[in-house]
Amino acid sequence: MDLRQLAYFLEVAKFKSLTKAAESLHISQPALSKMLKSLEDELDMKLILRTNKTSDLTDGGRIVMQYAQKIFSQIEEMETTLNDLKSLKRGSIRIGLPPIIGSLYFPSVMAEFHKKYPNISITITEYGAAKVVKSVEEGEFELGVAVLPVNEEDFHIYPIVEDEMKLLIHHEHPLASQSSVQLKDLRNEEFIFYHEDFALHDIMWKKFIEVGFEPKILFKSSQWDFMVEMVGANLGVTILPESICNRVENKYVKVLSIKPVIPWNLAVISRKNKYLSYAARTFIDFFL
């Protein structure tokens, strides 16, 4: 059974005449009769009672007509929905977002995007950047915001932020008179550090190892404002992106540059070889 058979059948049911249906379909009456006969043979049931003047439906024919009408109605609805998606009258996006990043860059962007595309719903889940990457790879999210680098063989990468890491210390710290510090000179410091599911955890740990030591971890946190307050209470030092440091208003905290520079670059990522919705593609274009 194919859709053309059902369409031809519905035309006959509509006109109750093979002649008028054939004229409407712009085919010959014998061709129409042959198509109807093939449908009846396939269903093993007579659908139309043919007389000289009319073509009435049997009980089975009326059932086929009801279902055929539903089928074509659903096809029409599907086409309308797809057109709505293409014109962005509707849609949804699932995004994975690290908590530190979300508060910095996304509120204003989300507001502007929603204003322009009010019928696109956005579901945001906050994970550490490392878990965001894994979740995009596994298909939980269409899009994620990740700290670079990520594997370019697995992901499409759309850079959005270039930043660098800074050291935050108490204003009475022995290094407070300096404007910058060598990373290797932090060997004896106690750190307010990040949880393991944050990309910054592995990034900074590797940097410390490269200069010859493992950092002494006093506390771990997932909240940058809490980390800053801990530094302000002189409980340790921490390292955060400059864009976060620019928001620090604690008068007891001083921000120093780190040598060599440690980049903190962000990108929107999507998994390669996976369908990306119209809404997600539009979001990428909008954000960039």
Short mmCIF file of C-alpha atoms in Angstrom, two decimals:
data_model
loop_
_atom_site.label_atom_id
_atom_site.label_comp_id
_atom_site.label_asym_id
_atom_site.label_seq_id
_atom_site.Cartn_x
_atom_site.Cartn_y
_atom_site.Cartn_z
CA MET A 1 0.00 0.00 0.00
CA ASP A 2 1.29 3.45 -0.85
CA LEU A 3 0.04 6.99 -0.34
CA ARG A 4 -0.90 7.42 -3.98
CA GLN A 5 -3.32 4.51 -3.76
CA LEU A 6 -4.97 6.08 -0.72
CA ALA A 7 -5.07 9.52 -2.34
CA TYR A 8 -6.78 8.13 -5.45
CA PHE A 9 -9.21 6.17 -3.27
CA LEU A 10 -10.13 9.32 -1.30
CA GLU A 11 -10.80 11.17 -4.54
CA VAL A 12 -13.25 8.49 -5.63
CA ALA A 13 -14.90 8.57 -2.18
CA LYS A 14 -15.21 12.33 -2.46
CA PHE A 15 -16.85 12.41 -5.91
CA LYS A 16 -18.58 8.99 -5.67
CA SER A 17 -17.70 8.69 -9.33
CA LEU A 18 -14.70 7.13 -11.07
CA THR A 19 -15.21 9.44 -14.05
CA LYS A 20 -15.19 12.66 -12.00
CA ALA A 21 -12.32 11.43 -9.79
CA ALA A 22 -10.25 10.55 -12.87
CA GLU A 23 -10.89 14.02 -14.31
CA SER A 24 -9.87 15.67 -11.01
CA LEU A 25 -6.68 13.58 -10.86
CA HIS A 26 -5.90 14.10 -14.55
CA ILE A 27 -5.53 10.40 -15.25
CA SER A 28 -7.52 7.99 -17.39
CA GLN A 29 -10.44 6.11 -15.86
CA PRO A 30 -8.89 2.69 -16.66
CA ALA A 31 -5.68 3.74 -14.85
CA LEU A 32 -7.72 4.82 -11.85
CA SER A 33 -9.70 1.59 -11.83
CA LYS A 34 -6.48 -0.41 -11.97
CA MET A 35 -5.06 1.52 -9.01
CA LEU A 36 -8.20 0.93 -6.94
CA LYS A 37 -8.24 -2.77 -7.85
CA SER A 38 -4.63 -3.11 -6.67
CA LEU A 39 -5.57 -1.52 -3.33
CA GLU A 40 -8.54 -3.87 -2.91
CA ASP A 41 -6.38 -6.87 -3.79
CA GLU A 42 -3.75 -5.81 -1.28
CA LEU A 43 -6.34 -5.42 1.49
CA ASP A 44 -8.25 -8.50 0.31
CA MET A 45 -11.51 -6.57 0.59
CA LYS A 46 -13.88 -4.82 -1.74
CA LEU A 47 -13.91 -1.08 -1.00
CA ILE A 48 -16.11 0.39 -3.74
CA LEU A 49 -19.44 -0.75 -5.18
CA ARG A 50 -19.35 0.28 -8.81
CA THR A 51 -22.62 0.98 -10.68
CA ASN A 52 -23.31 2.79 -13.91
CA LYS A 53 -23.91 6.11 -12.16
CA THR A 54 -22.12 6.07 -8.79
CA SER A 55 -19.28 4.46 -6.87
CA ASP A 56 -20.41 3.91 -3.31
CA LEU A 57 -18.23 2.75 -0.43
CA THR A 58 -18.60 -0.57 1.28
CA ASP A 59 -18.33 -0.84 5.07
CA GLY A 60 -14.65 -1.64 4.61
CA GLY A 61 -14.33 1.30 2.22
CA ARG A 62 -15.69 3.70 4.84
CA ILE A 63 -13.14 2.44 7.39
CA VAL A 64 -10.28 2.87 4.90
CA MET A 65 -11.56 6.38 4.11
CA GLN A 66 -11.52 7.36 7.80
CA TYR A 67 -7.98 6.14 8.32
CA ALA A 68 -6.76 7.58 5.03
CA GLN A 69 -8.13 10.98 6.01
CA LYS A 70 -6.29 10.76 9.34
CA ILE A 71 -3.08 9.77 7.58
CA PHE A 72 -3.18 12.71 5.20
CA SER A 73 -4.16 15.04 8.01
CA GLN A 74 -1.10 13.94 9.98
CA ILE A 75 1.11 14.33 6.91
CA GLU A 76 -0.19 17.87 6.47
CA GLU A 77 0.42 18.55 10.16
CA MET A 78 3.95 17.15 9.86
CA GLU A 79 4.69 19.40 6.87
CA THR A 80 3.33 22.42 8.73
CA THR A 81 5.45 21.59 11.77
CA LEU A 82 8.56 21.16 9.64
CA ASN A 83 7.88 24.48 7.95
CA ASP A 84 7.47 26.05 11.37
CA LEU A 85 10.84 24.65 12.38
CA LYS A 86 12.52 26.00 9.27
CA SER A 87 10.98 29.42 9.83
CA LEU A 88 11.74 29.12 13.59
CA LYS A 89 8.16 29.56 14.71
CA ARG A 90 8.87 26.73 17.11
CA GLY A 91 11.79 24.66 18.32
CA SER A 92 13.86 23.70 21.33
CA ILE A 93 17.53 23.58 22.30
CA ARG A 94 19.28 21.62 25.03
CA ILE A 95 22.48 23.33 26.25
CA GLY A 96 25.08 22.24 28.78
CA LEU A 97 26.66 25.15 30.60
CA PRO A 98 29.34 25.35 33.30
CA PRO A 99 28.11 27.42 36.29
CA ILE A 100 31.09 29.79 36.25
CA ILE A 101 30.50 30.59 32.58
CA GLY A 102 26.74 30.92 32.76
CA SER A 103 26.65 33.90 35.08
CA LEU A 104 29.29 35.74 33.07
CA TYR A 105 28.13 35.66 29.49
CA PHE A 106 24.74 34.08 29.03
CA PRO A 107 21.98 36.06 30.78
CA SER A 108 22.04 38.98 28.32
CA VAL A 109 22.52 36.69 25.32
CA MET A 110 19.58 34.52 26.38
CA ALA A 111 17.37 37.56 26.85
CA GLU A 112 18.19 38.91 23.39
CA PHE A 113 17.73 35.50 21.76
CA HIS A 114 14.37 34.95 23.46
CA LYS A 115 13.20 38.38 22.37
CA LYS A 116 14.00 37.60 18.75
CA TYR A 117 12.82 33.96 18.81
CA PRO A 118 10.13 33.79 21.53
CA ASN A 119 8.82 30.37 20.43
CA ILE A 120 12.13 28.56 20.82
CA SER A 121 12.48 27.00 24.25
CA ILE A 122 15.95 26.61 25.78
CA THR A 123 16.72 24.01 28.42
CA ILE A 124 19.95 24.77 30.29
CA THR A 125 21.67 22.22 32.53
CA GLU A 126 24.63 23.31 34.61
CA TYR A 127 27.56 20.89 34.68
CA GLY A 128 31.28 21.36 35.07
CA ALA A 129 32.92 21.97 31.69
CA ALA A 130 34.49 18.51 31.58
CA LYS A 131 31.10 16.87 32.10
CA VAL A 132 29.53 19.20 29.51
CA VAL A 133 31.94 17.88 26.88
CA LYS A 134 31.13 14.28 27.78
CA SER A 135 27.38 14.98 27.75
CA VAL A 136 27.51 16.59 24.30
CA GLU A 137 29.49 13.61 23.06
CA GLU A 138 26.88 11.20 24.47
CA GLY A 139 23.98 13.18 22.99
CA GLU A 140 22.43 14.54 26.19
CA PHE A 141 22.89 18.09 24.87
CA GLU A 142 22.84 19.45 21.34
CA LEU A 143 25.19 22.26 22.35
CA GLY A 144 27.60 22.84 25.16
CA VAL A 145 29.98 25.55 26.28
CA ALA A 146 33.44 24.14 26.85
CA VAL A 147 36.88 25.29 27.89
CA LEU A 148 39.35 24.75 25.07
CA PRO A 149 41.04 22.64 23.98
CA VAL A 150 38.61 19.84 23.10
CA ASN A 151 39.04 17.09 20.55
CA GLU A 152 38.51 18.66 17.12
CA GLU A 153 37.96 15.23 15.57
CA ASP A 154 34.81 14.74 17.65
CA PHE A 155 33.34 18.26 17.85
CA HIS A 156 32.49 21.31 15.82
CA ILE A 157 34.06 24.22 17.70
CA TYR A 158 32.77 27.80 17.67
CA PRO A 159 35.11 30.05 19.73
CA ILE A 160 33.34 32.73 21.77
CA VAL A 161 35.72 34.01 24.49
CA GLU A 162 39.48 34.52 24.81
CA ASP A 163 40.59 35.12 28.37
CA GLU A 164 43.47 34.35 30.74
CA MET A 165 43.85 33.14 34.30
CA LYS A 166 44.73 35.45 37.20
CA LEU A 167 45.89 34.90 40.77
CA LEU A 168 43.71 36.19 43.62
CA ILE A 169 45.41 36.79 46.96
CA HIS A 170 44.63 38.58 50.24
CA HIS A 171 45.71 42.23 50.19
CA GLU A 172 48.14 41.57 53.06
CA HIS A 173 49.75 38.59 51.33
CA PRO A 174 53.57 38.87 50.91
CA LEU A 175 53.09 38.97 47.12
CA ALA A 176 50.54 41.80 47.28
CA SER A 177 53.14 44.44 46.35
CA GLN A 178 53.74 42.73 43.01
CA SER A 179 51.70 43.08 39.82
CA SER A 180 52.56 39.62 38.53
CA VAL A 181 53.92 36.33 39.79
CA GLN A 182 55.61 33.30 38.31
CA LEU A 183 53.48 30.17 38.61
CA LYS A 184 56.45 28.21 39.97
CA ASP A 185 56.70 30.65 42.88
CA LEU A 186 53.33 29.47 44.25
CA ARG A 187 54.75 26.16 45.43
CA ASN A 188 54.11 26.86 49.12
CA GLU A 189 50.65 28.43 48.78
CA GLU A 190 47.42 26.83 49.98
CA PHE A 191 44.79 26.87 47.22
CA ILE A 192 41.04 27.29 47.10
CA PHE A 193 40.57 24.92 44.17
CA TYR A 194 37.87 23.65 41.82
CA HIS A 195 35.98 20.38 41.95
CA GLU A 196 37.20 17.57 39.70
CA ASP A 197 34.32 17.87 37.24
CA PHE A 198 35.47 21.38 36.30
CA ALA A 199 37.79 21.70 33.30
CA LEU A 200 39.81 24.26 35.27
CA HIS A 201 40.75 21.56 37.77
CA ASP A 202 42.69 19.51 35.21
CA ILE A 203 43.97 22.54 33.30
CA MET A 204 45.56 24.14 36.37
CA TRP A 205 46.73 20.86 37.87
CA LYS A 206 48.70 20.10 34.70
CA LYS A 207 50.17 23.61 34.72
CA PHE A 208 51.42 23.15 38.28
CA ILE A 209 52.93 19.77 37.42
CA GLU A 210 54.69 21.34 34.45
CA VAL A 211 56.46 23.84 36.72
CA GLY A 212 57.46 21.14 39.19
CA PHE A 213 54.95 20.75 42.03
CA GLU A 214 51.49 19.57 43.08
CA PRO A 215 49.31 22.30 44.58
CA LYS A 216 48.31 22.15 48.25
CA ILE A 217 44.50 22.07 48.21
CA LEU A 218 42.82 23.59 51.25
CA PHE A 219 39.22 23.71 49.98
CA LYS A 220 37.34 22.81 46.79
CA SER A 221 34.33 24.71 45.52
CA SER A 222 32.13 25.10 42.42
CA GLN A 223 31.17 28.73 43.19
CA TRP A 224 33.58 31.46 42.13
CA ASP A 225 32.06 34.06 44.46
CA PHE A 226 32.57 31.73 47.44
CA MET A 227 36.18 31.13 46.33
CA VAL A 228 36.76 34.88 46.25
CA GLU A 229 35.29 35.30 49.74
CA MET A 230 37.58 32.57 51.04
CA VAL A 231 40.56 34.49 49.65
CA GLY A 232 39.19 37.69 51.20
CA ALA A 233 39.10 35.90 54.56
CA ASN A 234 42.82 35.10 54.07
CA LEU A 235 42.23 31.35 53.99
CA GLY A 236 44.25 30.73 50.85
CA VAL A 237 44.76 31.85 47.25
CA THR A 238 42.91 30.95 44.10
CA ILE A 239 43.22 31.26 40.33
CA LEU A 240 40.25 32.40 38.24
CA PRO A 241 39.60 33.78 34.74
CA GLU A 242 40.20 37.51 34.30
CA SER A 243 36.57 38.09 33.31
CA ILE A 244 35.54 36.82 36.75
CA CYS A 245 38.25 38.83 38.47
CA ASN A 246 36.84 41.96 36.85
CA ARG A 247 33.66 41.38 38.86
CA VAL A 248 35.38 41.03 42.21
CA GLU A 249 34.43 43.85 44.60
CA ASN A 250 36.01 42.46 47.75
CA LYS A 251 38.40 45.16 49.01
CA TYR A 252 40.55 42.55 50.75
CA VAL A 253 41.37 40.73 47.50
CA LYS A 254 44.11 41.68 45.06
CA VAL A 255 44.44 40.30 41.53
CA LEU A 256 47.85 39.51 40.02
CA SER A 257 48.91 38.43 36.54
CA ILE A 258 50.46 34.99 36.16
CA LYS A 259 53.63 34.27 34.19
CA PRO A 260 53.68 32.49 31.84
CA VAL A 261 50.18 33.46 30.69
CA ILE A 262 47.60 30.67 31.08
CA PRO A 263 44.83 31.04 28.47
CA TRP A 264 41.17 30.38 29.27
CA ASN A 265 39.34 30.16 25.98
CA LEU A 266 35.71 29.18 25.60
CA ALA A 267 33.74 27.76 22.69
CA VAL A 268 30.29 26.50 21.87
CA ILE A 269 30.62 22.88 20.78
CA SER A 270 28.40 20.38 18.99
CA ARG A 271 29.11 16.76 18.16
CA LYS A 272 30.24 15.98 14.64
CA ASN A 273 28.23 13.52 12.54
CA LYS A 274 25.06 14.32 14.47
CA TYR A 275 21.96 16.18 13.28
CA LEU A 276 21.77 19.73 14.61
CA SER A 277 18.31 21.29 14.80
CA TYR A 278 17.39 24.52 13.03
CA ALA A 279 16.99 26.15 16.44
CA ALA A 280 20.49 25.10 17.56
CA ARG A 281 22.06 26.32 14.32
CA THR A 282 20.26 29.62 14.70
CA PHE A 283 21.49 29.95 18.29
CA ILE A 284 25.10 29.41 17.18
CA ASP A 285 24.77 32.03 14.45
CA PHE A 286 23.13 34.42 16.91
CA PHE A 287 25.73 33.94 19.61
CA LEU A 288 28.66 34.34 17.23
#
